[in-house]
XYZ file of C-alpha atoms in Angstrom:
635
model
C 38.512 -11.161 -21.037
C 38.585 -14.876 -19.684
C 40.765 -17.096 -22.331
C 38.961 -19.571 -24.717
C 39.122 -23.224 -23.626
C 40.862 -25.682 -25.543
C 39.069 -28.794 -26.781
C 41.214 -31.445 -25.597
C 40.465 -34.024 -28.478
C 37.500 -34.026 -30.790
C 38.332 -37.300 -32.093
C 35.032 -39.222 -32.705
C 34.453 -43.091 -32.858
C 34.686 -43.466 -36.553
C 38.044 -41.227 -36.723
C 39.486 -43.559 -34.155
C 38.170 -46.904 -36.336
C 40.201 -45.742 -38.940
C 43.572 -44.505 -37.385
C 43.395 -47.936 -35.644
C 42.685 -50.240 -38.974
C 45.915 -47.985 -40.186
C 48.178 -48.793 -37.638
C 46.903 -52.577 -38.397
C 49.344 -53.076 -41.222
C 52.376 -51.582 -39.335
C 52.107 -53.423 -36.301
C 50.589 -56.244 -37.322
C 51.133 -56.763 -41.374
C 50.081 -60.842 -40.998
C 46.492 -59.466 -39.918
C 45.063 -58.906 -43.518
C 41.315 -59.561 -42.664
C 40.138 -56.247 -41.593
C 36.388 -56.553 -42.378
C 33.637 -56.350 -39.398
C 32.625 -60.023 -38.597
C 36.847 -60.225 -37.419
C 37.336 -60.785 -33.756
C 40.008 -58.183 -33.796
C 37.873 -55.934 -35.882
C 35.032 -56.115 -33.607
C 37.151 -55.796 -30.119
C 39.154 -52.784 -31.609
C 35.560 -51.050 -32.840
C 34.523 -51.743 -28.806
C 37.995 -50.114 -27.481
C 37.191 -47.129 -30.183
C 33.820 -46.667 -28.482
C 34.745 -47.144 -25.281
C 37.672 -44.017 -25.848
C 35.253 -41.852 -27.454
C 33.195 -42.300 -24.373
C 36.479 -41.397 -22.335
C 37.138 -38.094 -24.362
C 33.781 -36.727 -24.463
C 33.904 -36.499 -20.709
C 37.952 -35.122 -20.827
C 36.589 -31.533 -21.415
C 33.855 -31.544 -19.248
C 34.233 -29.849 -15.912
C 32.453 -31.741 -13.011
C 30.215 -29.257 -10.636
C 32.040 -30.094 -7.858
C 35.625 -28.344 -9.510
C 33.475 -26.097 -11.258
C 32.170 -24.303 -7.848
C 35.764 -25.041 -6.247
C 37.297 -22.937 -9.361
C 34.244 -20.084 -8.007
C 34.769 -19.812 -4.929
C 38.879 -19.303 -5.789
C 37.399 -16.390 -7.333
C 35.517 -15.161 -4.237
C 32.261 -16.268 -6.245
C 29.718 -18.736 -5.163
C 26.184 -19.704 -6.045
C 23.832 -17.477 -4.103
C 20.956 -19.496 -2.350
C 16.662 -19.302 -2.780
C 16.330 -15.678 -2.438
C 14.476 -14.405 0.818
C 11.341 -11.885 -0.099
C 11.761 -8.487 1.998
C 9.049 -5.729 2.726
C 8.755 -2.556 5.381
C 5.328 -2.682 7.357
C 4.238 0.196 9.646
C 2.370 -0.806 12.946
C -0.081 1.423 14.046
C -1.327 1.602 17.652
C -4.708 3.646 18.883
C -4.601 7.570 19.278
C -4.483 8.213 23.112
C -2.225 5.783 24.660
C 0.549 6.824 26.162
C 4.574 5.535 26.026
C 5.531 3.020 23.220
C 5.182 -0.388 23.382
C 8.574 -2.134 22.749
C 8.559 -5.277 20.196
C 11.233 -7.530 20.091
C 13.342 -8.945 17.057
C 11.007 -11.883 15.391
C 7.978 -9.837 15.289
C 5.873 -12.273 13.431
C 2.886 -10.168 10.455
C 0.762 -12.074 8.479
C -1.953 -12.250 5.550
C -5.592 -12.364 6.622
C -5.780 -16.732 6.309
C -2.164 -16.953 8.060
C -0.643 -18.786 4.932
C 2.197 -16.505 4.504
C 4.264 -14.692 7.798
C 6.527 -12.474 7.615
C 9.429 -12.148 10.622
C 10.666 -8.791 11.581
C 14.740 -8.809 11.495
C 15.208 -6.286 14.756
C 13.204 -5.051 17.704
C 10.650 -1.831 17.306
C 9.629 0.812 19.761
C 5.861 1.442 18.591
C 4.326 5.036 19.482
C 0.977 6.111 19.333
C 2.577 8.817 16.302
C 1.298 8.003 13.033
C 1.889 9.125 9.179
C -1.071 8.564 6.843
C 0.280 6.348 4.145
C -2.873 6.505 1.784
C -6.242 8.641 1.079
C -8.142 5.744 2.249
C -7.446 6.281 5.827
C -9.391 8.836 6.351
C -7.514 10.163 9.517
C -5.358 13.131 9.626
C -3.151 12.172 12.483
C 0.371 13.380 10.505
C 1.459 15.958 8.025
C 3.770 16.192 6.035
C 5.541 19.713 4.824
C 8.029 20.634 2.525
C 9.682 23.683 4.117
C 11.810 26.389 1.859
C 14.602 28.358 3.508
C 14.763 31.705 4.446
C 15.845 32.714 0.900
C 12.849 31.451 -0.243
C 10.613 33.626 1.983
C 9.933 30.061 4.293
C 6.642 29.004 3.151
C 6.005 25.416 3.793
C 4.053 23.064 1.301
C 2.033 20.682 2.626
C 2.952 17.628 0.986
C 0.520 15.031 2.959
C -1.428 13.942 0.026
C 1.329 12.744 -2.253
C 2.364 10.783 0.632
C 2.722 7.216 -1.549
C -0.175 8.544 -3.320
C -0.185 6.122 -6.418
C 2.019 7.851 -9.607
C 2.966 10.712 -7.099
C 6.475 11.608 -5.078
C 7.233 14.460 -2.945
C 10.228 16.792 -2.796
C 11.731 16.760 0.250
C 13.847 20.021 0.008
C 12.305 21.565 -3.322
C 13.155 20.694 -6.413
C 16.355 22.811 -6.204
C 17.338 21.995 -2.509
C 19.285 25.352 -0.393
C 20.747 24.909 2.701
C 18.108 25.436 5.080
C 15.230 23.964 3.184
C 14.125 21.046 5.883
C 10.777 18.050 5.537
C 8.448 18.514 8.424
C 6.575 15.669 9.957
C 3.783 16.508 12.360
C 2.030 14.314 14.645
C -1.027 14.480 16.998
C -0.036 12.039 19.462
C 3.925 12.419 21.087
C 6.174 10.491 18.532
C 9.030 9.438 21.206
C 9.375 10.136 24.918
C 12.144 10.475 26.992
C 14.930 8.160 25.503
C 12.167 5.986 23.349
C 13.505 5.329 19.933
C 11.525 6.366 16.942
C 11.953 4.815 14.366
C 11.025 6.149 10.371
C 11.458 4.326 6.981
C 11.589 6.469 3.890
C 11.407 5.531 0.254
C 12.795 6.746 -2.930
C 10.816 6.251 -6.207
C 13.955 3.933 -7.253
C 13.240 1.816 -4.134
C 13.768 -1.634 -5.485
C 17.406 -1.032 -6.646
C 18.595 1.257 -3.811
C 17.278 -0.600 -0.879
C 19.634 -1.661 1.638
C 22.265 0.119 -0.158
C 22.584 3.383 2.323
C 24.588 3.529 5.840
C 27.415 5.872 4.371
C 27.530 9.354 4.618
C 26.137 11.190 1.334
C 29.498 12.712 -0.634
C 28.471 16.161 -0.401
C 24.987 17.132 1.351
C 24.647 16.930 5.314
C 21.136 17.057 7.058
C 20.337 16.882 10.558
C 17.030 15.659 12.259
C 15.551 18.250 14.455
C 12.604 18.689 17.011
C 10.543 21.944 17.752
C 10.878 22.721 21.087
C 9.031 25.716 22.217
C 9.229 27.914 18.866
C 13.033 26.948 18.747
C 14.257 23.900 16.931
C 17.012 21.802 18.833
C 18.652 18.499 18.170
C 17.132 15.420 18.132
C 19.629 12.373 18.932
C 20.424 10.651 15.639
C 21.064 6.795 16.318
C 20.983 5.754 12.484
C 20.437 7.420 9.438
C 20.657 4.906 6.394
C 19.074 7.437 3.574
C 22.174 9.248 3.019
C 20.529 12.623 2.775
C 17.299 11.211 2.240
C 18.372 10.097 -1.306
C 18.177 6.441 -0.369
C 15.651 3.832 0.747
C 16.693 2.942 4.306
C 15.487 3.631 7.879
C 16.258 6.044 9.738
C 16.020 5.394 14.172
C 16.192 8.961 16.353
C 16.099 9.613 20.109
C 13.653 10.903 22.066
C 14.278 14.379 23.811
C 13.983 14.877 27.322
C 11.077 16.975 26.758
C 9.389 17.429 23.638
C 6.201 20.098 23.716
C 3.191 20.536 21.125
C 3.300 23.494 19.074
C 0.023 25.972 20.455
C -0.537 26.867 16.910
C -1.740 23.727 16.061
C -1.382 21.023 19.073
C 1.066 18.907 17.007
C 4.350 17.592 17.755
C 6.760 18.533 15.226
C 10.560 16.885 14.060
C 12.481 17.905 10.490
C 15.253 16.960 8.511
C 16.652 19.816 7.625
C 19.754 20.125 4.466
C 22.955 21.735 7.050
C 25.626 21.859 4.161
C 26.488 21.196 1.139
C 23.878 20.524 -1.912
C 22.667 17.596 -4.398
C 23.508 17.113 -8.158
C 20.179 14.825 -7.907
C 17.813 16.736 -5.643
C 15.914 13.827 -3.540
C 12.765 12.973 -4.606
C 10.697 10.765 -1.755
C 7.611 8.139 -2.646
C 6.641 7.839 1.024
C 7.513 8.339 4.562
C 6.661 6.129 7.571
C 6.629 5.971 11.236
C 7.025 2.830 12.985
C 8.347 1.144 10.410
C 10.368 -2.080 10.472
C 12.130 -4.211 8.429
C 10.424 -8.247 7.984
C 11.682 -11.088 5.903
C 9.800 -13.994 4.445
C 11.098 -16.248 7.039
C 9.057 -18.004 9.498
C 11.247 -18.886 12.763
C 10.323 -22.772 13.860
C 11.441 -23.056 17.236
C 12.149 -26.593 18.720
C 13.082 -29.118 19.704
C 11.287 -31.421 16.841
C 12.502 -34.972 16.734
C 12.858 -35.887 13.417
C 13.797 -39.199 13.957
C 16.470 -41.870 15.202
C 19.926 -42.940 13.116
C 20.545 -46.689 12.334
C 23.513 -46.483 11.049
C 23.189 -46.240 7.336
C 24.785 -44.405 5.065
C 22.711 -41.534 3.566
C 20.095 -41.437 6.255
C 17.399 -38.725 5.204
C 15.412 -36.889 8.011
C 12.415 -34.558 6.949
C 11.744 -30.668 8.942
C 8.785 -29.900 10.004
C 8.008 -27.139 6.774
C 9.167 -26.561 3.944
C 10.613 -24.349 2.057
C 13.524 -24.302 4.403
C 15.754 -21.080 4.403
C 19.233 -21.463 3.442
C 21.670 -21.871 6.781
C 19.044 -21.453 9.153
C 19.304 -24.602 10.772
C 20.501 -25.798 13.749
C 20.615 -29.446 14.309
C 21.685 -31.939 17.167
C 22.692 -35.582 17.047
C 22.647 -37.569 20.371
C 22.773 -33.936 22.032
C 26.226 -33.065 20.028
C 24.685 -29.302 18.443
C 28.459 -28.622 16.423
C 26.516 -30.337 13.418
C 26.762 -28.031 10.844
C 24.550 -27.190 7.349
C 26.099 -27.450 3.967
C 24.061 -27.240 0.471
C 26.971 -28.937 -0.921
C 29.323 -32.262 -0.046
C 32.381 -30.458 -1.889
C 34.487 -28.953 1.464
C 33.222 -32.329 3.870
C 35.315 -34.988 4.946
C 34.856 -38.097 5.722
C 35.140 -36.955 9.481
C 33.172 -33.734 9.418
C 29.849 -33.372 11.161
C 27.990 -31.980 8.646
C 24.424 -32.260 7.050
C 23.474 -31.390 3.784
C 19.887 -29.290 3.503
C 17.957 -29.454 0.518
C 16.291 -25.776 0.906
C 13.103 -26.687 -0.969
C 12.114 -30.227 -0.002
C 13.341 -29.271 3.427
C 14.965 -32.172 3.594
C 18.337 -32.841 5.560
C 20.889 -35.645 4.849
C 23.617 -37.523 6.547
C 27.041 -38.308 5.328
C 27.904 -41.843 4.425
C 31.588 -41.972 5.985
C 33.285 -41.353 2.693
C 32.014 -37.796 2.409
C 30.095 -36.636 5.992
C 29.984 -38.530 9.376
C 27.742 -41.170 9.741
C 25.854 -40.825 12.991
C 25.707 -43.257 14.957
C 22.868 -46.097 15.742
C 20.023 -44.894 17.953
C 21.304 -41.491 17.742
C 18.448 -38.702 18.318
C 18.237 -36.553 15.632
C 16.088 -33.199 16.522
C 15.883 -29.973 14.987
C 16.493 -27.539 17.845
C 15.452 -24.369 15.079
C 15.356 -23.341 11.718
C 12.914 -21.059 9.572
C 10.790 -21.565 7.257
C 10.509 -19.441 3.813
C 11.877 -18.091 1.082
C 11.548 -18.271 -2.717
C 9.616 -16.362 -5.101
C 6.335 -17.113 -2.971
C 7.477 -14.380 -0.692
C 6.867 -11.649 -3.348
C 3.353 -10.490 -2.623
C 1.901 -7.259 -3.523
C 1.525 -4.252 -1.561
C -1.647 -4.683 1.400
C -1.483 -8.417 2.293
C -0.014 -8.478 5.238
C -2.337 -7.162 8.070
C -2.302 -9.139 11.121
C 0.059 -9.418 13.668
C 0.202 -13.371 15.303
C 0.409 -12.874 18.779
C 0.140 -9.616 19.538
C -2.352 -7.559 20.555
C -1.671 -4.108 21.559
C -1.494 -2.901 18.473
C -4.356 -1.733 15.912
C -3.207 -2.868 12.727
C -0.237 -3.493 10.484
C -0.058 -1.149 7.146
C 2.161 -2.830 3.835
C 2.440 -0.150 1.764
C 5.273 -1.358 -0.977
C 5.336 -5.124 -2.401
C 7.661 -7.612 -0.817
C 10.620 -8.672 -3.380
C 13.670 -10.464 -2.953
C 12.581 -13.949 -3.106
C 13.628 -16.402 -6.181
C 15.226 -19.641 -6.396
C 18.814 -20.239 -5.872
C 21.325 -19.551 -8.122
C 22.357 -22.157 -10.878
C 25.290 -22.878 -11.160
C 25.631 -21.721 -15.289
C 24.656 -18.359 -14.055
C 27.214 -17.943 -10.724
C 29.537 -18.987 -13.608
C 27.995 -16.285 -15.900
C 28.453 -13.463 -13.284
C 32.078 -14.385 -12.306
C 32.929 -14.112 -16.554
C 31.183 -10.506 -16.094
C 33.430 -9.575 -12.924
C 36.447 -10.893 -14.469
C 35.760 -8.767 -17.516
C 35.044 -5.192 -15.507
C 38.524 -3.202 -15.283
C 39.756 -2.935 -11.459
C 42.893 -1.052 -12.168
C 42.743 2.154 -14.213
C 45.790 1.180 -16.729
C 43.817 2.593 -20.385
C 41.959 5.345 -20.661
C 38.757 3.651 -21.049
C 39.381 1.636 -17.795
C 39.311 5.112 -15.887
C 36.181 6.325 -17.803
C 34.636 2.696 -16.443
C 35.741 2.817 -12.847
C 34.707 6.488 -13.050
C 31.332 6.002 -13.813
C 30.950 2.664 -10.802
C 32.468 4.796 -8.472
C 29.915 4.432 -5.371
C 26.659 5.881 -4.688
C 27.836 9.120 -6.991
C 25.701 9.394 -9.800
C 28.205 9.881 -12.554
C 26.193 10.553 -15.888
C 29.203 10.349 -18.242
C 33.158 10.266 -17.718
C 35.848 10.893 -20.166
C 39.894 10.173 -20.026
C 42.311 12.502 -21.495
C 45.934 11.103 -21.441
C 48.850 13.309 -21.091
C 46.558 16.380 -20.054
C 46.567 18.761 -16.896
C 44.473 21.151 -16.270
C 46.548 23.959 -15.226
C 48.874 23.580 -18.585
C 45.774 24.503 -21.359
C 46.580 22.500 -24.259
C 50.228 21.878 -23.761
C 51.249 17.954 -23.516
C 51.479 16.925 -19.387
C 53.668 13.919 -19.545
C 52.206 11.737 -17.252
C 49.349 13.312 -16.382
C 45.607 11.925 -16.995
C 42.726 14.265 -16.299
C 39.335 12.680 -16.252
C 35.768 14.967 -16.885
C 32.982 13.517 -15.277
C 28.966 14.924 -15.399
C 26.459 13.959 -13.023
C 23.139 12.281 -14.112
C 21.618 15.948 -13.046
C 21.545 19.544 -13.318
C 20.775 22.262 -16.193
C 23.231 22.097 -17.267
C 25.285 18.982 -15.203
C 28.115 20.522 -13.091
C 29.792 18.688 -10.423
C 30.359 19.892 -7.116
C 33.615 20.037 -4.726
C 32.304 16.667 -3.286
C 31.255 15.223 -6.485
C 34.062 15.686 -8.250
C 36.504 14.714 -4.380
C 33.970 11.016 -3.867
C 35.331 10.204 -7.773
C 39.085 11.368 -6.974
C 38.698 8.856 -4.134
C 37.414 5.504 -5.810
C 40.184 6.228 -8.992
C 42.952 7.426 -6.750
C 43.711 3.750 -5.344
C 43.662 2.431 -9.091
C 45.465 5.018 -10.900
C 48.698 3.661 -12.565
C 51.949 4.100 -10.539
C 53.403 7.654 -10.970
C 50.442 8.916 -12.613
C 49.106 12.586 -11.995
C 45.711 12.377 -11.626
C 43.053 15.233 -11.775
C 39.372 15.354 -11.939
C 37.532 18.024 -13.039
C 34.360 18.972 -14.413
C 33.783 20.022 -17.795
C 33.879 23.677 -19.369
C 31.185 24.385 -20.911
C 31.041 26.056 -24.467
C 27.589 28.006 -25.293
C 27.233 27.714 -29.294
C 24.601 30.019 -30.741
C 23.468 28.870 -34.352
C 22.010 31.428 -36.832
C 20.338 29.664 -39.959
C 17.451 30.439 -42.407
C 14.838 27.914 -43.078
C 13.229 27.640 -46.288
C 9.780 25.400 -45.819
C 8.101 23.787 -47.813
C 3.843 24.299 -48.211
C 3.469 21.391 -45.667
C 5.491 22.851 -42.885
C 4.493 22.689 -39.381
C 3.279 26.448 -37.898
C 5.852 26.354 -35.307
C 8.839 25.130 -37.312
C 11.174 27.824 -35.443
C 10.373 26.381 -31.913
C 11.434 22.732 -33.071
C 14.477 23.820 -34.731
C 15.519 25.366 -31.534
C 14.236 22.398 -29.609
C 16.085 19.996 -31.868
C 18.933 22.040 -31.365
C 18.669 22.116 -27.301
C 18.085 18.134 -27.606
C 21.777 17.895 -30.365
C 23.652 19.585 -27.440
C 22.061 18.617 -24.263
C 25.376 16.985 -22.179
C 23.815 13.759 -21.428
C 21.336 12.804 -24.137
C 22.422 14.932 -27.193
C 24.919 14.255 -29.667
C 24.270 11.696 -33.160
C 23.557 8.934 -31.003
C 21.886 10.058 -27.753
C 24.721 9.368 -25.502
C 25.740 13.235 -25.068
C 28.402 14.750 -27.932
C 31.745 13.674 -27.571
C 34.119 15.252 -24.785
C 36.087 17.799 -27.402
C 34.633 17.449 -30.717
C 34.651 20.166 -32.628
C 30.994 21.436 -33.547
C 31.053 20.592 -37.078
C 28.931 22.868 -39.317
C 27.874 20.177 -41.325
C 26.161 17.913 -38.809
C 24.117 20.893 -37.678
C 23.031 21.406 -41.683
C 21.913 17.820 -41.520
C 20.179 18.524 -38.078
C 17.912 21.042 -39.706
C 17.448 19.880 -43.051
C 16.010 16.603 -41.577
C 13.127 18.594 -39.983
C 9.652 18.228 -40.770
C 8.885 20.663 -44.214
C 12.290 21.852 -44.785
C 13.256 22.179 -47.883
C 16.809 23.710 -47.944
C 19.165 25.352 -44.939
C 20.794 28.249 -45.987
C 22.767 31.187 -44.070
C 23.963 29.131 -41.335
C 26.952 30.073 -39.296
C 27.938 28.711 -35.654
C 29.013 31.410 -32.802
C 31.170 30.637 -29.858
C 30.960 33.146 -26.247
C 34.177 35.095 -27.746
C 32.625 35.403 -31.467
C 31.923 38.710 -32.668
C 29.297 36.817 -34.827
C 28.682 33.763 -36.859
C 31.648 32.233 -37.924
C 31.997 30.370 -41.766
C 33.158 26.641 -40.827
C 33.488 24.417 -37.537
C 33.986 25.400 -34.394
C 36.470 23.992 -32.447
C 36.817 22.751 -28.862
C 39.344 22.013 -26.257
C 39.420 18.039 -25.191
C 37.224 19.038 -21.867
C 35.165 21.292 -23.396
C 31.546 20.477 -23.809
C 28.940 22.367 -26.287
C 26.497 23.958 -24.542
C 23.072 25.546 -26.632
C 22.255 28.736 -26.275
C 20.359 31.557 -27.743
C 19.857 30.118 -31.609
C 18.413 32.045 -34.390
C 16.227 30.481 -36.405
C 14.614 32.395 -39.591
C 11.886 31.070 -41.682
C 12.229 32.032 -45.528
C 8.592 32.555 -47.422
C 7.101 29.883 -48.661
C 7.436 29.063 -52.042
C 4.325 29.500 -54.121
């Protein structure tokens, strides 16, 4: 919780007039004329004025110490955003080997205006995964395959391959160990020691980009190749979906030899699910092959002379394009290339060799020997490379880039997903803004609700709901644990939402470091209470024909773990299942009269029980089997 600022002094012109005319008769008691057409009167109103001026600026905070006080913090304002999209190149059935692209990869619209650069280089093969209907080839399938448990029966998933408002499951909608994704391809996807590389993408793309490169917490997959009727390894360089639940890219190996299947001429790899298990089975929006990552960045490669120094102070010099990207530049003076970018003057002295870039003019400007070097008369200045780009421009829709510049063994480029990532840079109000928001998230775990927090960010573990219970342990029951903190945690998944060994290990993890000195702490899951209700409904003559089947569903929703309870949230961890909320439950139904006969059952009940009943403080409700009777309706 940052501290309020003090106002310094609010005094305004006309409270300083007066205090001044005051002091008049102390200091000065001869001075009795203290109208306005005075001398004194009128050089004492200009001193007042003047001093206002003085403290309206003594609470203001100058940019300058306003981003030095940031980047103390470790925050500073984040430059013009750079737009970001996956494209898949696509060479012609029937050649042979991959043709090997280098880093800076340049794709383009139709009219050249906007290019795209790839960030790394890409081994192209003549493989290929239909990424829409309108292809009309049938070069790759796709197919979900079950495990042995499941009698193995593969589901061809080709057609919801980023067919508009569809996704595929990868493993099934309740993954096993064994269940593997199939990708087949015509034409041989890698040779010997060519890289293949694959980009998959998660309905939740836009937030989870970029975000993978760890090992999942609890599920382990391995890419495979079919090799004769036998699947084998297949050389894993990267995999940054962690478990395929993430957008990222993933690069493999080719084998040293790597057959068709005869059943069907195709050339077939897998990911298959080794160990472990999801809370949040993975649910794909596409798959691609020979995919690779490009930025809105055009690379302008020089040298461009931009012009010659006099001298001056301030000396502007114009690039070639515009807008510029932020710290792409490289710039020498008189041949000396250690002159270095800034967007800002505030860490230059009057020695340093720096430049300041404005990004969106692409405009760069000298020192003037107070703050930045001056260069000197008749120096050279050339721009040796920069790149061009950036800013909301770069977010185009999905299919606009489809040319490659400069290259032509390849048959077309394929954008399947919008570029996004551009915007202007930061202000400076908002980079304050988000360092106010970090200050006020807990780091430490010293309250309760700190640990319930820190619980919930821990990362890449989709924690649904957490809950702190001071002074409890697990293996007591309900006796006190002196300082001992357990904390319940629920994934965002399952029917109902239990936590596995890794789950529950990947949160013990992220709090352990932050837990309070000689604190015990445990994580568990929660125990789950089934609570049958038994109740008679008396309707009304308007009541709904299935009145039974939405008390029970009204009853599933109270007590789901994650979205029931009074305000959608999930019911607090521990709260006794009061007999009265339930009344008010079903008495606010549709054509309900009156509630009568209701009673509430726990698992050890013999039957309904008259009154509340209670739970432990990680114990959940869970619904199960209600019985709902319907009175006859009153004539």
């Amino acid at each position: 919780m940052p501290l309020p600022l003090p106002k310094l002094d609010s005094r305004t012109w006309q409270e300083l007039t007066t205090e001044a005319r005051e002091l008049i008769a102390h200091r000065a008691p001869g001075w009795t004329d203290h109208n306005a057409h005075d001398p004194g009167i009128t050089l004492m109103e200009l001193f007042a004025w003047l001093t206002e001026l003085e403290l309206f600026q003594l609470d203001r905070v100058p940019p300058a110490a306003l981003r030095g006080f940031l980047r103390l913090a470790g925050v500073e304002p984040r430059p013009a955003g750079v737009a970001t999209t996956v494209v898949a190149l696509r060479r012609a059935p029937g050649n042979a080997g991959a043709v090997v692209l280098p880093a800076g990869l340049q794709v383009c619209d139709t009219e050249r205006v906007t290019v795209f650069e790839s960030v790394r280089r890409l081994s192209v093969s003549p493989a290929w995964l239909e990424l829409s209907g309108a292809e009309g080839t049938s070069r790759g399938r796709l197919l979900a395959e079950a495990g042995e448990e499941d009698g193995g029966r593969p589901l061809d998933v080709t057609g919801a391959n980023l067919a508009e408002g569809q996704s595929l499951w990868p493993f099934g909608e309740r993954p096993r160990v064994g269940n593997a994704l199939r990708l087949g391809f015509t034409e041989l996807p890698a040779g010997p020691g060519d890289e293949l590389s694959l980009q998959v993408w998660t309905p939740e793309w836009e937030t989870d980009r970029g975000t993978g490169g760890r090992a999942h917490y609890w599920a382990r997959t391995v890419w495979e190749y079919l090799d004769g009727g036998n699947w084998a390894p297949l050389l894993t360089r990267w995999d940054g979906t962690r478990a395929l639940t993430h957008t990222g890219r993933v690069v493999l190996r080719g084998p040293t030899r790597f057959p068709s299947d005869p059943a069907d001429g195709r050339h077939w790899i897998r990911c298959r699910l080794a160990s472990g298990g999801y809370e949040c089975p993975p649910r794909l929006l596409a798959v691609a092959v020979n995919a690779v990552e490009v930025h809105h960045a055009e690379t302008v490669s020089g040298p461009e002379l931009l012009g010659v120094g006099r001298g001056a102070a301030g000396e502007r010099f114009e690039l070639g394009a515009r807008p510029v990207v932020a710290g792409s530049t490289r710039i020498q003076v008189a041949g000396d290339d250690s002159w270095r970018e800034v967007t800002e003057w505030d860490r230059t002295g009057s020695h340093d060799r720096h430049y300041l870039l404005d990004p969106v003019e692409g405009v760069i400007t000298f020192g003037d020997g107070r703050v930045g070097r001056v260069p000197a008369a008749g120096s050279r200045i050339t721009a040796m490379r920069f790149q061009a780009g950036g800013g909301a421009a770069g977010n185009i829709p999905a299919g606009q880039l489809t040319r490659l510049v400069d290259v032509g063994a390849l048959e077309s480029v394929v954008q399947p997903l919008p570029a996004v990532g551009g915007g202007p840079a930061e202000e400076l109000s908002r980079a304050h803004g988000r360092l106010l928001e970090l200050l006020a998230r807990p780091e430490r775990g010293v309250t309760a609700a700190d640990l319930e927090a820190l619980a919930l960010r821990t990362p890449e573990v989709p924690v649904g709901r957490a809950h702190a219970v001071p002074g409890h342990h697990p293996a007591y029951g309900c006796l006190p644990a002196a300082g001992a903190v357990t904390v319940v945690v629920l994934p965002r998944c399952g029917e109902p939402p239990t936590p596995s060994p890794g789950f529950l290990k990947a949160v013990r993890l992220f709090l352990e470091p932050r837990r309070p000195l000689c604190t015990e702490l445990r994580v568990v899951g929660p125990t789950y209470v089934p609570v049958t209700v038994r109740a008679t409904l008396h309707p009304d003559r308007t009541t709904p024909p299935d009145l039974a089947s939405l008390a029970r569903d009204a009853l599933d929703a109270y007590f789901d773990p994650l979205t029931g309870g009074p305000d959608g949230s999930g019911r607090p961890f521990g709260r006794d299942v009061l007999e009265s909320e339930v009344m008010a439950l079903l008495d606010a139904l549709p054509g309900v009269r009156f509630v009568d006969g209701l009673g509430i059952s726990g698992p050890d009940d013999t039957g309904p029980r008259c009154g509340n009943l209670p739970l432990c403080a990680t114990e959940l409700a869970l619904s199960g089997p209600h019985s709902i009777t319907l009175a006859e309706v009153a004539r």
